[in-house]
Amino acid sequence: MDAFTAGLLQRIRATESDLSRARDEGDDFLVEVEQAELDDLKRLAAEHGVEVGASRV
């Protein structure tokens, strides 16, 4: 796995964790921010052929 793929997957995992935390805390604004970030990261992954796998969130 190259550095780009590893970094992208790490950012996706971190964002999924942040999104889950925001949901647990009831922070609707942060949920929207984290969901948008996650959507962007997944789009980037798809554009570069990086398989993300099943989402935990």
JSON list of N, CA, C and O in Angstrom, two decimals:
[
{"chain": "A", "resi": 1, "resn": "MET", "atom": "N", "xyz": [0.85, -1.17, 0.00]},
{"chain": "A", "resi": 1, "resn": "MET", "atom": "CA", "xyz": [0.00, 0.00, 0.00]},
{"chain": "A", "resi": 1, "resn": "MET", "atom": "C", "xyz": [0.90, 1.24, 0.00]},
{"chain": "A", "resi": 1, "resn": "MET", "atom": "O", "xyz": [1.81, 1.35, 0.81]},
{"chain": "A", "resi": 2, "resn": "ASP", "atom": "N", "xyz": [0.60, 2.15, -0.89]},
{"chain": "A", "resi": 2, "resn": "ASP", "atom": "CA", "xyz": [1.42, 3.37, -0.95]},
{"chain": "A", "resi": 2, "resn": "ASP", "atom": "C", "xyz": [1.00, 4.38, 0.11]},
{"chain": "A", "resi": 2, "resn": "ASP", "atom": "O", "xyz": [-0.02, 4.21, 0.79]},
{"chain": "A", "resi": 3, "resn": "ALA", "atom": "N", "xyz": [1.79, 5.40, 0.26]},
{"chain": "A", "resi": 3, "resn": "ALA", "atom": "CA", "xyz": [1.56, 6.40, 1.31]},
{"chain": "A", "resi": 3, "resn": "ALA", "atom": "C", "xyz": [0.25, 7.15, 1.10]},
{"chain": "A", "resi": 3, "resn": "ALA", "atom": "O", "xyz": [-0.45, 7.47, 2.07]},
{"chain": "A", "resi": 4, "resn": "PHE", "atom": "N", "xyz": [-0.10, 7.43, -0.14]},
{"chain": "A", "resi": 4, "resn": "PHE", "atom": "CA", "xyz": [-1.35, 8.14, -0.43]},
{"chain": "A", "resi": 4, "resn": "PHE", "atom": "C", "xyz": [-2.54, 7.31, 0.06]},
{"chain": "A", "resi": 4, "resn": "PHE", "atom": "O", "xyz": [-3.42, 7.83, 0.76]},
{"chain": "A", "resi": 5, "resn": "THR", "atom": "N", "xyz": [-2.56, 6.04, -0.30]},
{"chain": "A", "resi": 5, "resn": "THR", "atom": "CA", "xyz": [-3.67, 5.16, 0.08]},
{"chain": "A", "resi": 5, "resn": "THR", "atom": "C", "xyz": [-3.74, 5.00, 1.59]},
{"chain": "A", "resi": 5, "resn": "THR", "atom": "O", "xyz": [-4.82, 5.12, 2.18]},
{"chain": "A", "resi": 6, "resn": "ALA", "atom": "N", "xyz": [-2.61, 4.76, 2.21]},
{"chain": "A", "resi": 6, "resn": "ALA", "atom": "CA", "xyz": [-2.58, 4.59, 3.67]},
{"chain": "A", "resi": 6, "resn": "ALA", "atom": "C", "xyz": [-3.06, 5.85, 4.37]},
{"chain": "A", "resi": 6, "resn": "ALA", "atom": "O", "xyz": [-3.85, 5.79, 5.32]},
{"chain": "A", "resi": 7, "resn": "GLY", "atom": "N", "xyz": [-2.61, 6.99, 3.92]},
{"chain": "A", "resi": 7, "resn": "GLY", "atom": "CA", "xyz": [-3.01, 8.26, 4.52]},
{"chain": "A", "resi": 7, "resn": "GLY", "atom": "C", "xyz": [-4.49, 8.54, 4.33]},
{"chain": "A", "resi": 7, "resn": "GLY", "atom": "O", "xyz": [-5.17, 9.01, 5.26]},
{"chain": "A", "resi": 8, "resn": "LEU", "atom": "N", "xyz": [-4.99, 8.24, 3.15]},
{"chain": "A", "resi": 8, "resn": "LEU", "atom": "CA", "xyz": [-6.41, 8.47, 2.86]},
{"chain": "A", "resi": 8, "resn": "LEU", "atom": "C", "xyz": [-7.28, 7.56, 3.73]},
{"chain": "A", "resi": 8, "resn": "LEU", "atom": "O", "xyz": [-8.26, 8.02, 4.33]},
{"chain": "A", "resi": 9, "resn": "LEU", "atom": "N", "xyz": [-6.91, 6.31, 3.83]},
{"chain": "A", "resi": 9, "resn": "LEU", "atom": "CA", "xyz": [-7.68, 5.38, 4.66]},
{"chain": "A", "resi": 9, "resn": "LEU", "atom": "C", "xyz": [-7.63, 5.78, 6.13]},
{"chain": "A", "resi": 9, "resn": "LEU", "atom": "O", "xyz": [-8.63, 5.67, 6.86]},
{"chain": "A", "resi": 10, "resn": "GLN", "atom": "N", "xyz": [-6.49, 6.27, 6.58]},
{"chain": "A", "resi": 10, "resn": "GLN", "atom": "CA", "xyz": [-6.36, 6.73, 7.97]},
{"chain": "A", "resi": 10, "resn": "GLN", "atom": "C", "xyz": [-7.26, 7.94, 8.21]},
{"chain": "A", "resi": 10, "resn": "GLN", "atom": "O", "xyz": [-7.93, 8.03, 9.23]},
{"chain": "A", "resi": 11, "resn": "ARG", "atom": "N", "xyz": [-7.29, 8.86, 7.26]},
{"chain": "A", "resi": 11, "resn": "ARG", "atom": "CA", "xyz": [-8.15, 10.04, 7.40]},
{"chain": "A", "resi": 11, "resn": "ARG", "atom": "C", "xyz": [-9.62, 9.65, 7.42]},
{"chain": "A", "resi": 11, "resn": "ARG", "atom": "O", "xyz": [-10.43, 10.23, 8.16]},
{"chain": "A", "resi": 12, "resn": "ILE", "atom": "N", "xyz": [-9.99, 8.66, 6.61]},
{"chain": "A", "resi": 12, "resn": "ILE", "atom": "CA", "xyz": [-11.38, 8.18, 6.59]},
{"chain": "A", "resi": 12, "resn": "ILE", "atom": "C", "xyz": [-11.74, 7.58, 7.94]},
{"chain": "A", "resi": 12, "resn": "ILE", "atom": "O", "xyz": [-12.80, 7.89, 8.50]},
{"chain": "A", "resi": 13, "resn": "ARG", "atom": "N", "xyz": [-10.87, 6.74, 8.48]},
{"chain": "A", "resi": 13, "resn": "ARG", "atom": "CA", "xyz": [-11.14, 6.13, 9.80]},
{"chain": "A", "resi": 13, "resn": "ARG", "atom": "C", "xyz": [-11.27, 7.20, 10.87]},
{"chain": "A", "resi": 13, "resn": "ARG", "atom": "O", "xyz": [-12.18, 7.14, 11.72]},
{"chain": "A", "resi": 14, "resn": "ALA", "atom": "N", "xyz": [-10.39, 8.19, 10.86]},
{"chain": "A", "resi": 14, "resn": "ALA", "atom": "CA", "xyz": [-10.44, 9.25, 11.86]},
{"chain": "A", "resi": 14, "resn": "ALA", "atom": "C", "xyz": [-11.73, 10.06, 11.72]},
{"chain": "A", "resi": 14, "resn": "ALA", "atom": "O", "xyz": [-12.36, 10.41, 12.73]},
{"chain": "A", "resi": 15, "resn": "THR", "atom": "N", "xyz": [-12.12, 10.35, 10.50]},
{"chain": "A", "resi": 15, "resn": "THR", "atom": "CA", "xyz": [-13.34, 11.12, 10.27]},
{"chain": "A", "resi": 15, "resn": "THR", "atom": "C", "xyz": [-14.56, 10.33, 10.68]},
{"chain": "A", "resi": 15, "resn": "THR", "atom": "O", "xyz": [-15.51, 10.89, 11.27]},
{"chain": "A", "resi": 16, "resn": "GLU", "atom": "N", "xyz": [-14.58, 9.02, 10.41]},
{"chain": "A", "resi": 16, "resn": "GLU", "atom": "CA", "xyz": [-15.69, 8.18, 10.86]},
{"chain": "A", "resi": 16, "resn": "GLU", "atom": "C", "xyz": [-15.79, 8.20, 12.39]},
{"chain": "A", "resi": 16, "resn": "GLU", "atom": "O", "xyz": [-16.90, 8.29, 12.94]},
{"chain": "A", "resi": 17, "resn": "SER", "atom": "N", "xyz": [-14.66, 8.16, 13.05]},
{"chain": "A", "resi": 17, "resn": "SER", "atom": "CA", "xyz": [-14.64, 8.21, 14.51]},
{"chain": "A", "resi": 17, "resn": "SER", "atom": "C", "xyz": [-15.16, 9.56, 15.01]},
{"chain": "A", "resi": 17, "resn": "SER", "atom": "O", "xyz": [-15.98, 9.62, 15.94]},
{"chain": "A", "resi": 18, "resn": "ASP", "atom": "N", "xyz": [-14.71, 10.64, 14.39]},
{"chain": "A", "resi": 18, "resn": "ASP", "atom": "CA", "xyz": [-15.16, 11.98, 14.78]},
{"chain": "A", "resi": 18, "resn": "ASP", "atom": "C", "xyz": [-16.66, 12.15, 14.53]},
{"chain": "A", "resi": 18, "resn": "ASP", "atom": "O", "xyz": [-17.36, 12.77, 15.34]},
{"chain": "A", "resi": 19, "resn": "LEU", "atom": "N", "xyz": [-17.15, 11.58, 13.43]},
{"chain": "A", "resi": 19, "resn": "LEU", "atom": "CA", "xyz": [-18.57, 11.65, 13.11]},
{"chain": "A", "resi": 19, "resn": "LEU", "atom": "C", "xyz": [-19.39, 10.90, 14.16]},
{"chain": "A", "resi": 19, "resn": "LEU", "atom": "O", "xyz": [-20.41, 11.40, 14.65]},
{"chain": "A", "resi": 20, "resn": "SER", "atom": "N", "xyz": [-18.93, 9.73, 14.53]},
{"chain": "A", "resi": 20, "resn": "SER", "atom": "CA", "xyz": [-19.61, 8.95, 15.55]},
{"chain": "A", "resi": 20, "resn": "SER", "atom": "C", "xyz": [-19.66, 9.70, 16.88]},
{"chain": "A", "resi": 20, "resn": "SER", "atom": "O", "xyz": [-20.70, 9.76, 17.55]},
{"chain": "A", "resi": 21, "resn": "ARG", "atom": "N", "xyz": [-18.54, 10.31, 17.24]},
{"chain": "A", "resi": 21, "resn": "ARG", "atom": "CA", "xyz": [-18.48, 11.07, 18.49]},
{"chain": "A", "resi": 21, "resn": "ARG", "atom": "C", "xyz": [-19.45, 12.26, 18.45]},
{"chain": "A", "resi": 21, "resn": "ARG", "atom": "O", "xyz": [-20.16, 12.53, 19.42]},
{"chain": "A", "resi": 22, "resn": "ALA", "atom": "N", "xyz": [-19.49, 12.95, 17.32]},
{"chain": "A", "resi": 22, "resn": "ALA", "atom": "CA", "xyz": [-20.39, 14.10, 17.18]},
{"chain": "A", "resi": 22, "resn": "ALA", "atom": "C", "xyz": [-21.84, 13.67, 17.31]},
{"chain": "A", "resi": 22, "resn": "ALA", "atom": "O", "xyz": [-22.64, 14.35, 17.95]},
{"chain": "A", "resi": 23, "resn": "ARG", "atom": "N", "xyz": [-22.16, 12.53, 16.72]},
{"chain": "A", "resi": 23, "resn": "ARG", "atom": "CA", "xyz": [-23.53, 12.00, 16.84]},
{"chain": "A", "resi": 23, "resn": "ARG", "atom": "C", "xyz": [-23.85, 11.66, 18.28]},
{"chain": "A", "resi": 23, "resn": "ARG", "atom": "O", "xyz": [-24.93, 11.97, 18.77]},
{"chain": "A", "resi": 24, "resn": "ASP", "atom": "N", "xyz": [-22.91, 11.00, 18.96]},
{"chain": "A", "resi": 24, "resn": "ASP", "atom": "CA", "xyz": [-23.12, 10.62, 20.36]},
{"chain": "A", "resi": 24, "resn": "ASP", "atom": "C", "xyz": [-23.32, 11.84, 21.25]},
{"chain": "A", "resi": 24, "resn": "ASP", "atom": "O", "xyz": [-24.09, 11.79, 22.21]},
{"chain": "A", "resi": 25, "resn": "GLU", "atom": "N", "xyz": [-22.64, 12.93, 20.92]},
{"chain": "A", "resi": 25, "resn": "GLU", "atom": "CA", "xyz": [-22.73, 14.16, 21.71]},
{"chain": "A", "resi": 25, "resn": "GLU", "atom": "C", "xyz": [-23.92, 15.02, 21.32]},
{"chain": "A", "resi": 25, "resn": "GLU", "atom": "O", "xyz": [-24.21, 16.03, 21.97]},
{"chain": "A", "resi": 26, "resn": "GLY", "atom": "N", "xyz": [-24.60, 14.65, 20.24]},
{"chain": "A", "resi": 26, "resn": "GLY", "atom": "CA", "xyz": [-25.76, 15.42, 19.79]},
{"chain": "A", "resi": 26, "resn": "GLY", "atom": "C", "xyz": [-25.40, 16.75, 19.16]},
{"chain": "A", "resi": 26, "resn": "GLY", "atom": "O", "xyz": [-26.22, 17.67, 19.13]},
{"chain": "A", "resi": 27, "resn": "ASP", "atom": "N", "xyz": [-24.18, 16.87, 18.63]},
{"chain": "A", "resi": 27, "resn": "ASP", "atom": "CA", "xyz": [-23.72, 18.11, 18.00]},
{"chain": "A", "resi": 27, "resn": "ASP", "atom": "C", "xyz": [-24.07, 18.09, 16.52]},
{"chain": "A", "resi": 27, "resn": "ASP", "atom": "O", "xyz": [-23.31, 17.61, 15.68]},
{"chain": "A", "resi": 28, "resn": "ASP", "atom": "N", "xyz": [-25.26, 18.60, 16.20]},
{"chain": "A", "resi": 28, "resn": "ASP", "atom": "CA", "xyz": [-25.77, 18.52, 14.83]},
{"chain": "A", "resi": 28, "resn": "ASP", "atom": "C", "xyz": [-24.89, 19.25, 13.83]},
{"chain": "A", "resi": 28, "resn": "ASP", "atom": "O", "xyz": [-24.71, 18.77, 12.70]},
{"chain": "A", "resi": 29, "resn": "PHE", "atom": "N", "xyz": [-24.34, 20.39, 14.21]},
{"chain": "A", "resi": 29, "resn": "PHE", "atom": "CA", "xyz": [-23.47, 21.13, 13.30]},
{"chain": "A", "resi": 29, "resn": "PHE", "atom": "C", "xyz": [-22.22, 20.32, 12.98]},
{"chain": "A", "resi": 29, "resn": "PHE", "atom": "O", "xyz": [-21.84, 20.18, 11.83]},
{"chain": "A", "resi": 30, "resn": "LEU", "atom": "N", "xyz": [-21.58, 19.77, 14.01]},
{"chain": "A", "resi": 30, "resn": "LEU", "atom": "CA", "xyz": [-20.37, 18.99, 13.80]},
{"chain": "A", "resi": 30, "resn": "LEU", "atom": "C", "xyz": [-20.67, 17.72, 13.01]},
{"chain": "A", "resi": 30, "resn": "LEU", "atom": "O", "xyz": [-19.85, 17.29, 12.19]},
{"chain": "A", "resi": 31, "resn": "VAL", "atom": "N", "xyz": [-21.84, 17.13, 13.20]},
{"chain": "A", "resi": 31, "resn": "VAL", "atom": "CA", "xyz": [-22.24, 15.97, 12.41]},
{"chain": "A", "resi": 31, "resn": "VAL", "atom": "C", "xyz": [-22.24, 16.34, 10.93]},
{"chain": "A", "resi": 31, "resn": "VAL", "atom": "O", "xyz": [-21.71, 15.61, 10.09]},
{"chain": "A", "resi": 32, "resn": "GLU", "atom": "N", "xyz": [-22.81, 17.49, 10.60]},
{"chain": "A", "resi": 32, "resn": "GLU", "atom": "CA", "xyz": [-22.85, 17.93, 9.20]},
{"chain": "A", "resi": 32, "resn": "GLU", "atom": "C", "xyz": [-21.45, 18.16, 8.64]},
{"chain": "A", "resi": 32, "resn": "GLU", "atom": "O", "xyz": [-21.15, 17.78, 7.51]},
{"chain": "A", "resi": 33, "resn": "VAL", "atom": "N", "xyz": [-20.59, 18.79, 9.43]},
{"chain": "A", "resi": 33, "resn": "VAL", "atom": "CA", "xyz": [-19.22, 19.06, 9.01]},
{"chain": "A", "resi": 33, "resn": "VAL", "atom": "C", "xyz": [-18.47, 17.75, 8.76]},
{"chain": "A", "resi": 33, "resn": "VAL", "atom": "O", "xyz": [-17.82, 17.57, 7.71]},
{"chain": "A", "resi": 34, "resn": "GLU", "atom": "N", "xyz": [-18.54, 16.83, 9.72]},
{"chain": "A", "resi": 34, "resn": "GLU", "atom": "CA", "xyz": [-17.82, 15.56, 9.60]},
{"chain": "A", "resi": 34, "resn": "GLU", "atom": "C", "xyz": [-18.39, 14.71, 8.46]},
{"chain": "A", "resi": 34, "resn": "GLU", "atom": "O", "xyz": [-17.64, 14.04, 7.75]},
{"chain": "A", "resi": 35, "resn": "GLN", "atom": "N", "xyz": [-19.70, 14.72, 8.28]},
{"chain": "A", "resi": 35, "resn": "GLN", "atom": "CA", "xyz": [-20.30, 13.95, 7.19]},
{"chain": "A", "resi": 35, "resn": "GLN", "atom": "C", "xyz": [-19.84, 14.49, 5.84]},
{"chain": "A", "resi": 35, "resn": "GLN", "atom": "O", "xyz": [-19.54, 13.72, 4.92]},
{"chain": "A", "resi": 36, "resn": "ALA", "atom": "N", "xyz": [-19.77, 15.80, 5.71]},
{"chain": "A", "resi": 36, "resn": "ALA", "atom": "CA", "xyz": [-19.29, 16.40, 4.46]},
{"chain": "A", "resi": 36, "resn": "ALA", "atom": "C", "xyz": [-17.83, 16.02, 4.20]},
{"chain": "A", "resi": 36, "resn": "ALA", "atom": "O", "xyz": [-17.46, 15.69, 3.06]},
{"chain": "A", "resi": 37, "resn": "GLU", "atom": "N", "xyz": [-17.03, 16.04, 5.25]},
{"chain": "A", "resi": 37, "resn": "GLU", "atom": "CA", "xyz": [-15.62, 15.64, 5.12]},
{"chain": "A", "resi": 37, "resn": "GLU", "atom": "C", "xyz": [-15.52, 14.18, 4.71]},
{"chain": "A", "resi": 37, "resn": "GLU", "atom": "O", "xyz": [-14.73, 13.83, 3.82]},
{"chain": "A", "resi": 38, "resn": "LEU", "atom": "N", "xyz": [-16.32, 13.33, 5.33]},
{"chain": "A", "resi": 38, "resn": "LEU", "atom": "CA", "xyz": [-16.30, 11.91, 4.99]},
{"chain": "A", "resi": 38, "resn": "LEU", "atom": "C", "xyz": [-16.73, 11.68, 3.55]},
{"chain": "A", "resi": 38, "resn": "LEU", "atom": "O", "xyz": [-16.12, 10.89, 2.83]},
{"chain": "A", "resi": 39, "resn": "ASP", "atom": "N", "xyz": [-17.76, 12.38, 3.12]},
{"chain": "A", "resi": 39, "resn": "ASP", "atom": "CA", "xyz": [-18.22, 12.27, 1.73]},
{"chain": "A", "resi": 39, "resn": "ASP", "atom": "C", "xyz": [-17.11, 12.67, 0.76]},
{"chain": "A", "resi": 39, "resn": "ASP", "atom": "O", "xyz": [-16.89, 12.00, -0.25]},
{"chain": "A", "resi": 40, "resn": "ASP", "atom": "N", "xyz": [-16.41, 13.76, 1.07]},
{"chain": "A", "resi": 40, "resn": "ASP", "atom": "CA", "xyz": [-15.31, 14.22, 0.21]},
{"chain": "A", "resi": 40, "resn": "ASP", "atom": "C", "xyz": [-14.18, 13.20, 0.17]},
{"chain": "A", "resi": 40, "resn": "ASP", "atom": "O", "xyz": [-13.62, 12.93, -0.90]},
{"chain": "A", "resi": 41, "resn": "LEU", "atom": "N", "xyz": [-13.84, 12.64, 1.32]},
{"chain": "A", "resi": 41, "resn": "LEU", "atom": "CA", "xyz": [-12.75, 11.65, 1.36]},
{"chain": "A", "resi": 41, "resn": "LEU", "atom": "C", "xyz": [-13.13, 10.39, 0.59]},
{"chain": "A", "resi": 41, "resn": "LEU", "atom": "O", "xyz": [-12.29, 9.83, -0.14]},
{"chain": "A", "resi": 42, "resn": "LYS", "atom": "N", "xyz": [-14.37, 9.95, 0.72]},
{"chain": "A", "resi": 42, "resn": "LYS", "atom": "CA", "xyz": [-14.81, 8.77, -0.02]},
{"chain": "A", "resi": 42, "resn": "LYS", "atom": "C", "xyz": [-14.86, 9.03, -1.52]},
{"chain": "A", "resi": 42, "resn": "LYS", "atom": "O", "xyz": [-14.55, 8.15, -2.32]},
{"chain": "A", "resi": 43, "resn": "ARG", "atom": "N", "xyz": [-15.24, 10.25, -1.91]},
{"chain": "A", "resi": 43, "resn": "ARG", "atom": "CA", "xyz": [-15.23, 10.61, -3.32]},
{"chain": "A", "resi": 43, "resn": "ARG", "atom": "C", "xyz": [-13.81, 10.58, -3.85]},
{"chain": "A", "resi": 43, "resn": "ARG", "atom": "O", "xyz": [-13.53, 10.02, -4.92]},
{"chain": "A", "resi": 44, "resn": "LEU", "atom": "N", "xyz": [-12.88, 11.14, -3.08]},
{"chain": "A", "resi": 44, "resn": "LEU", "atom": "CA", "xyz": [-11.47, 11.14, -3.47]},
{"chain": "A", "resi": 44, "resn": "LEU", "atom": "C", "xyz": [-10.95, 9.71, -3.60]},
{"chain": "A", "resi": 44, "resn": "LEU", "atom": "O", "xyz": [-10.24, 9.37, -4.56]},
{"chain": "A", "resi": 45, "resn": "ALA", "atom": "N", "xyz": [-11.32, 8.86, -2.66]},
{"chain": "A", "resi": 45, "resn": "ALA", "atom": "CA", "xyz": [-10.91, 7.46, -2.71]},
{"chain": "A", "resi": 45, "resn": "ALA", "atom": "C", "xyz": [-11.43, 6.80, -3.99]},
{"chain": "A", "resi": 45, "resn": "ALA", "atom": "O", "xyz": [-10.69, 6.11, -4.70]},
{"chain": "A", "resi": 46, "resn": "ALA", "atom": "N", "xyz": [-12.70, 7.02, -4.29]},
{"chain": "A", "resi": 46, "resn": "ALA", "atom": "CA", "xyz": [-13.29, 6.42, -5.48]},
{"chain": "A", "resi": 46, "resn": "ALA", "atom": "C", "xyz": [-12.60, 6.91, -6.76]},
{"chain": "A", "resi": 46, "resn": "ALA", "atom": "O", "xyz": [-12.35, 6.12, -7.68]},
{"chain": "A", "resi": 47, "resn": "GLU", "atom": "N", "xyz": [-12.29, 8.19, -6.80]},
{"chain": "A", "resi": 47, "resn": "GLU", "atom": "CA", "xyz": [-11.61, 8.76, -7.98]},
{"chain": "A", "resi": 47, "resn": "GLU", "atom": "C", "xyz": [-10.24, 8.15, -8.21]},
{"chain": "A", "resi": 47, "resn": "GLU", "atom": "O", "xyz": [-9.74, 8.12, -9.33]},
{"chain": "A", "resi": 48, "resn": "HIS", "atom": "N", "xyz": [-9.61, 7.66, -7.14]},
{"chain": "A", "resi": 48, "resn": "HIS", "atom": "CA", "xyz": [-8.26, 7.10, -7.24]},
{"chain": "A", "resi": 48, "resn": "HIS", "atom": "C", "xyz": [-8.24, 5.58, -7.10]},
{"chain": "A", "resi": 48, "resn": "HIS", "atom": "O", "xyz": [-7.17, 4.99, -6.95]},
{"chain": "A", "resi": 49, "resn": "GLY", "atom": "N", "xyz": [-9.42, 4.97, -7.16]},
{"chain": "A", "resi": 49, "resn": "GLY", "atom": "CA", "xyz": [-9.50, 3.52, -7.12]},
{"chain": "A", "resi": 49, "resn": "GLY", "atom": "C", "xyz": [-9.14, 2.90, -5.78]},
{"chain": "A", "resi": 49, "resn": "GLY", "atom": "O", "xyz": [-8.73, 1.74, -5.73]},
{"chain": "A", "resi": 50, "resn": "VAL", "atom": "N", "xyz": [-9.29, 3.67, -4.71]},
{"chain": "A", "resi": 50, "resn": "VAL", "atom": "CA", "xyz": [-9.00, 3.16, -3.37]},
{"chain": "A", "resi": 50, "resn": "VAL", "atom": "C", "xyz": [-10.29, 2.56, -2.81]},
{"chain": "A", "resi": 50, "resn": "VAL", "atom": "O", "xyz": [-11.29, 3.25, -2.68]},
{"chain": "A", "resi": 51, "resn": "GLU", "atom": "N", "xyz": [-10.25, 1.27, -2.50]},
{"chain": "A", "resi": 51, "resn": "GLU", "atom": "CA", "xyz": [-11.41, 0.59, -1.95]},
{"chain": "A", "resi": 51, "resn": "GLU", "atom": "C", "xyz": [-11.50, 0.88, -0.46]},
{"chain": "A", "resi": 51, "resn": "GLU", "atom": "O", "xyz": [-10.56, 0.58, 0.30]},
{"chain": "A", "resi": 52, "resn": "VAL", "atom": "N", "xyz": [-12.60, 1.46, -0.04]},
{"chain": "A", "resi": 52, "resn": "VAL", "atom": "CA", "xyz": [-12.77, 1.87, 1.34]},
{"chain": "A", "resi": 52, "resn": "VAL", "atom": "C", "xyz": [-13.35, 0.76, 2.20]},
{"chain": "A", "resi": 52, "resn": "VAL", "atom": "O", "xyz": [-12.99, 0.61, 3.35]},
{"chain": "A", "resi": 53, "resn": "GLY", "atom": "N", "xyz": [-14.22, -0.05, 1.65]},
{"chain": "A", "resi": 53, "resn": "GLY", "atom": "CA", "xyz": [-14.83, -1.12, 2.43]},
{"chain": "A", "resi": 53, "resn": "GLY", "atom": "C", "xyz": [-16.08, -0.63, 3.14]},
{"chain": "A", "resi": 53, "resn": "GLY", "atom": "O", "xyz": [-16.54, 0.48, 2.92]},
{"chain": "A", "resi": 54, "resn": "ALA", "atom": "N", "xyz": [-16.59, -1.46, 4.02]},
{"chain": "A", "resi": 54, "resn": "ALA", "atom": "CA", "xyz": [-17.84, -1.14, 4.72]},
{"chain": "A", "resi": 54, "resn": "ALA", "atom": "C", "xyz": [-17.60, -0.02, 5.71]},
{"chain": "A", "resi": 54, "resn": "ALA", "atom": "O", "xyz": [-16.61, 0.00, 6.44]},
{"chain": "A", "resi": 55, "resn": "SER", "atom": "N", "xyz": [-18.52, 0.89, 5.73]},
{"chain": "A", "resi": 55, "resn": "SER", "atom": "CA", "xyz": [-18.44, 2.02, 6.67]},
{"chain": "A", "resi": 55, "resn": "SER", "atom": "C", "xyz": [-18.87, 1.57, 8.05]},
{"chain": "A", "resi": 55, "resn": "SER", "atom": "O", "xyz": [-19.79, 0.78, 8.21]},
{"chain": "A", "resi": 56, "resn": "ARG", "atom": "N", "xyz": [-18.21, 2.09, 9.07]},
{"chain": "A", "resi": 56, "resn": "ARG", "atom": "CA", "xyz": [-18.56, 1.78, 10.45]},
{"chain": "A", "resi": 56, "resn": "ARG", "atom": "C", "xyz": [-19.64, 2.69, 10.97]},
{"chain": "A", "resi": 56, "resn": "ARG", "atom": "O", "xyz": [-20.18, 2.47, 12.04]},
{"chain": "A", "resi": 57, "resn": "VAL", "atom": "N", "xyz": [-19.93, 3.76, 10.27]},
{"chain": "A", "resi": 57, "resn": "VAL", "atom": "CA", "xyz": [-20.87, 4.76, 10.77]},
{"chain": "A", "resi": 57, "resn": "VAL", "atom": "C", "xyz": [-22.21, 4.60, 10.09]},
{"chain": "A", "resi": 57, "resn": "VAL", "atom": "O", "xyz": [-22.32, 4.32, 8.97]}
]
